[in-house]
CSV table of C-alpha atoms and ligand atoms in Angstrom, one decimal:
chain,number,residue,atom,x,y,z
A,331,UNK,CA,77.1,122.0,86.4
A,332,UNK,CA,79.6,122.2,88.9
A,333,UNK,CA,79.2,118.6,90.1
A,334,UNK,CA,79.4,117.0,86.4
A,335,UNK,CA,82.7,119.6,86.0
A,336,UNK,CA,84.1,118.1,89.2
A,337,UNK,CA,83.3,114.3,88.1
A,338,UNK,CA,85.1,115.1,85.1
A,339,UNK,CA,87.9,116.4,86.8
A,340,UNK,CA,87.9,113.2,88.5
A,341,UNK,CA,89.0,111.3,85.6
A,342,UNK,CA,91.6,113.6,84.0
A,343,UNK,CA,95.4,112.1,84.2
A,344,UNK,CA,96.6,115.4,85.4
A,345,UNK,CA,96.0,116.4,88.9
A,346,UNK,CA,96.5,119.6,89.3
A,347,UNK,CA,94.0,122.4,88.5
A,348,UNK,CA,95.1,125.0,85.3
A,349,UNK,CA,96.0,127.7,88.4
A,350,UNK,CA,98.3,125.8,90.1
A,351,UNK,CA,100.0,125.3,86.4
A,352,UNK,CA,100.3,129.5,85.8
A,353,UNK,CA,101.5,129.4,89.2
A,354,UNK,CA,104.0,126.9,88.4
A,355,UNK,CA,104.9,128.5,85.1
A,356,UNK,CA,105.4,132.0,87.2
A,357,UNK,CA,107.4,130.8,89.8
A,358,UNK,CA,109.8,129.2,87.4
A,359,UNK,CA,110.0,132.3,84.9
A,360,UNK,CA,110.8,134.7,88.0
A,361,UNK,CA,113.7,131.8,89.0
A,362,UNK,CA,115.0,132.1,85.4
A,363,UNK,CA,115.3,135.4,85.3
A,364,UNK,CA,116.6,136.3,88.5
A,365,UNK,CA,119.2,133.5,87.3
A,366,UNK,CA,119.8,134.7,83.7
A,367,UNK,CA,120.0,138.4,85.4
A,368,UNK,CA,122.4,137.6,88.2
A,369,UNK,CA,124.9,135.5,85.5
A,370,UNK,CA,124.7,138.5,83.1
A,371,UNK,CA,125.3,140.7,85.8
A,372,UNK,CA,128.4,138.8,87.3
A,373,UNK,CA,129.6,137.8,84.0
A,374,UNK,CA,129.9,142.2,83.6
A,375,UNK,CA,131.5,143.2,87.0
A,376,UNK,CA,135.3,143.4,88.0
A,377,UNK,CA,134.6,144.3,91.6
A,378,UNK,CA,134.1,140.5,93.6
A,379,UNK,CA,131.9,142.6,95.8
A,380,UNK,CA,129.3,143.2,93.3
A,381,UNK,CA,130.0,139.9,92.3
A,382,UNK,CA,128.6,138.2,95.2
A,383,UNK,CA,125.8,140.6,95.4
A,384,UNK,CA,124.5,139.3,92.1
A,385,UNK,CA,125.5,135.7,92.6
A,386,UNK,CA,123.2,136.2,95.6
A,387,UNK,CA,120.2,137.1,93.6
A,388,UNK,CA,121.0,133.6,91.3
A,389,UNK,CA,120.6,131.8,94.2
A,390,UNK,CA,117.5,133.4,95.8
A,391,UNK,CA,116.1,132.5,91.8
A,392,UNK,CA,116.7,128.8,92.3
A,393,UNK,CA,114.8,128.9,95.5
A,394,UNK,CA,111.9,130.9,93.8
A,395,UNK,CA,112.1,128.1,91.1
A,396,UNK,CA,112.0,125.0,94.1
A,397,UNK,CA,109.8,126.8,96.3
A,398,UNK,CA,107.1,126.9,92.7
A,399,UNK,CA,108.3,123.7,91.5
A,400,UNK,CA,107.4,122.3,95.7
A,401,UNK,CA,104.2,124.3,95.7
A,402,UNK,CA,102.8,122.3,92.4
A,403,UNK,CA,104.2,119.0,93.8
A,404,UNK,CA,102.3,119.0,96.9
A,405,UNK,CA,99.5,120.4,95.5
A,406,UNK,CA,99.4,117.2,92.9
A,407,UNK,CA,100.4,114.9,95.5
A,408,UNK,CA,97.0,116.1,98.0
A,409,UNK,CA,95.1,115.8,95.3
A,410,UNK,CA,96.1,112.4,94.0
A,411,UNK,CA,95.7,111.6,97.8
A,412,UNK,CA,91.6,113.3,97.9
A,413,UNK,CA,91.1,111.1,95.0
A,414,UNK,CA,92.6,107.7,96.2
A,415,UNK,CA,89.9,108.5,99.1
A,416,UNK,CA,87.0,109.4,97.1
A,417,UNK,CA,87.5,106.3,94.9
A,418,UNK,CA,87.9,103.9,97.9
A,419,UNK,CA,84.9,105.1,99.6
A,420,UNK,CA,82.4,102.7,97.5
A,421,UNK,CA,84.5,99.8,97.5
A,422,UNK,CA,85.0,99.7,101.2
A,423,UNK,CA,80.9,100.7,101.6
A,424,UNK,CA,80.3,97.6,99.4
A,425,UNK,CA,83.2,95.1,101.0
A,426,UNK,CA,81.3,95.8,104.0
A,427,UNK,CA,77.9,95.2,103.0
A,428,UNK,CA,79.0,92.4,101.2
A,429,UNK,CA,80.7,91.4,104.6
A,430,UNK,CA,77.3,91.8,106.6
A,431,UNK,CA,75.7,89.5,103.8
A,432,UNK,CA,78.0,86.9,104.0
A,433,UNK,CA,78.3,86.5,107.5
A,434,UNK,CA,74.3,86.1,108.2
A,435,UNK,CA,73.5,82.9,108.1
A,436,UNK,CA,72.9,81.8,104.5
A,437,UNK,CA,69.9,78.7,103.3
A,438,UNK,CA,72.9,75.8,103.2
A,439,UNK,CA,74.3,77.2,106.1
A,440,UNK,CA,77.4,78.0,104.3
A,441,UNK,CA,78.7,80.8,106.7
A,442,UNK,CA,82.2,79.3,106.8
A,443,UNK,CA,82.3,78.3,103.1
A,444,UNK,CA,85.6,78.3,101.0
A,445,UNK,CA,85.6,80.4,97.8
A,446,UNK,CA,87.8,81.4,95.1
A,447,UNK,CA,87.3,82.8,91.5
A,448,UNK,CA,89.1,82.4,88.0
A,449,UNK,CA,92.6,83.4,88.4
A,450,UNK,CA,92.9,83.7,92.3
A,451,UNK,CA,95.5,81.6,93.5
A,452,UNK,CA,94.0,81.5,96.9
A,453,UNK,CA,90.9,80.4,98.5
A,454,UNK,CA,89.3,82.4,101.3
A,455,UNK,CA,86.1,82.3,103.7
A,456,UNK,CA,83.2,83.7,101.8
A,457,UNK,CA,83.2,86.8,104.3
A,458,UNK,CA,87.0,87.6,103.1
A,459,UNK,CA,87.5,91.1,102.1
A,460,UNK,CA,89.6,89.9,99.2
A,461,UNK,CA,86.9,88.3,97.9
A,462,UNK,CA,84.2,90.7,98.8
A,463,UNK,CA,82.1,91.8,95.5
A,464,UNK,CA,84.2,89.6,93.4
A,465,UNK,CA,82.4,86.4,91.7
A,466,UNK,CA,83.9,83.7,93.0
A,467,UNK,CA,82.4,79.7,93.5
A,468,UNK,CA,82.6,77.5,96.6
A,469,UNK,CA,84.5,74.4,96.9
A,470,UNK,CA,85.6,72.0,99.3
A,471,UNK,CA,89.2,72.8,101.1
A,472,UNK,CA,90.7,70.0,99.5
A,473,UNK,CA,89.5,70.9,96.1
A,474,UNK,CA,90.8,74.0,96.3
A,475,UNK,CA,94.0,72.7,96.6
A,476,UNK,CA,93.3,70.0,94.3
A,477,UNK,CA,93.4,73.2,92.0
A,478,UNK,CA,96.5,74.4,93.5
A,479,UNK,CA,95.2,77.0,95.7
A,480,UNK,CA,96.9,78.1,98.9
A,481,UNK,CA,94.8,78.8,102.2
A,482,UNK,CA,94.5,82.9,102.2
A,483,UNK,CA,97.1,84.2,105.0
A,484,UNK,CA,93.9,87.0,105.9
A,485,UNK,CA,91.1,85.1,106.7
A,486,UNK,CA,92.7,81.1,106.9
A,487,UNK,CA,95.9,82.6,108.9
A,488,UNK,CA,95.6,79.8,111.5
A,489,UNK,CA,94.7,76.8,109.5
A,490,UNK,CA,91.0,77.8,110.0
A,491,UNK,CA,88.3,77.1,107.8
A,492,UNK,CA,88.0,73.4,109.1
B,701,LIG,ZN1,90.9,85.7,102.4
């Protein structure tokens, strides 16, 4: 249960947890009062010694509000962060056993071959990671640019591929 709960999370828009919302929500009520307090309060004394004494508390609510209003920003910003791992972690798994597959030595002997796919504007070596689990069909170097593909700046940086 709590791993299909967690999966689920995974793919709401909102990354932050319904905790770190009432915390967000308290922080910034405490802020507003202390604020709406210290105004009221100032806005009813004579004495500029009182005064400041009050206007003091106002400020310390605008830090309570930033402090809350910090708190639920880094907490959405480690979590976006967790996720952007978690979701890499199969791609980069598969890129490199795609990678390990490509580079062995292949029927045709087509180890070095040039690739691309439908809508690349670049061609790369078959063990390219920009190409890596992507369908893509071989081609000679001067068909590719024939199609008006450019040599990939990755894995055809120095006019390889010949
Ligand atoms: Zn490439």
């Amino acid at each position: 249960v709590r791993d299909s709960l967690s999966e689920e999370h995974r793919h709401t828009a909102v990354p932050w947890r319904v905790g770190e919302l009432v915390s967000l929500y308290c922080f910034n009520l405490a802020g507003l009062v202390l604020i709406l307090l210290a105004w009221f309060q100032v806005s009813g004394q004579v004495d500029l010694g009182s005064q400041m004494r009050w206007l003091n508390a106002g400020v310390a609510g605008v830090i309570v509000a930033g402090a809350g209003n910090v708190l639920w920003l880094m907490a959405g910003r480690r979590r976006v962060g967790e996720l952007c791992r978690s979701a890499a972690r199969p791609v980069l798994a598969r890129a490199a056993r795609n990678r390990t597959v490509a580079n062995a030595p292949t029927p045709d002997g087509a180890v070095g071959q040039l690739v691309s796919g439908q809508g690349m504007t670049r061609f790369h070596r078959r063990s390219c990671l920009f190409v890596a689990g992507k369908p893509v069909t071989p081609a000679s170097e001067r068909g590719h640019i024939a199609a008006g593909r450019r040599p990939c700046d990755a894995c055809l940086a120095s006019g390889a591929g010949q």
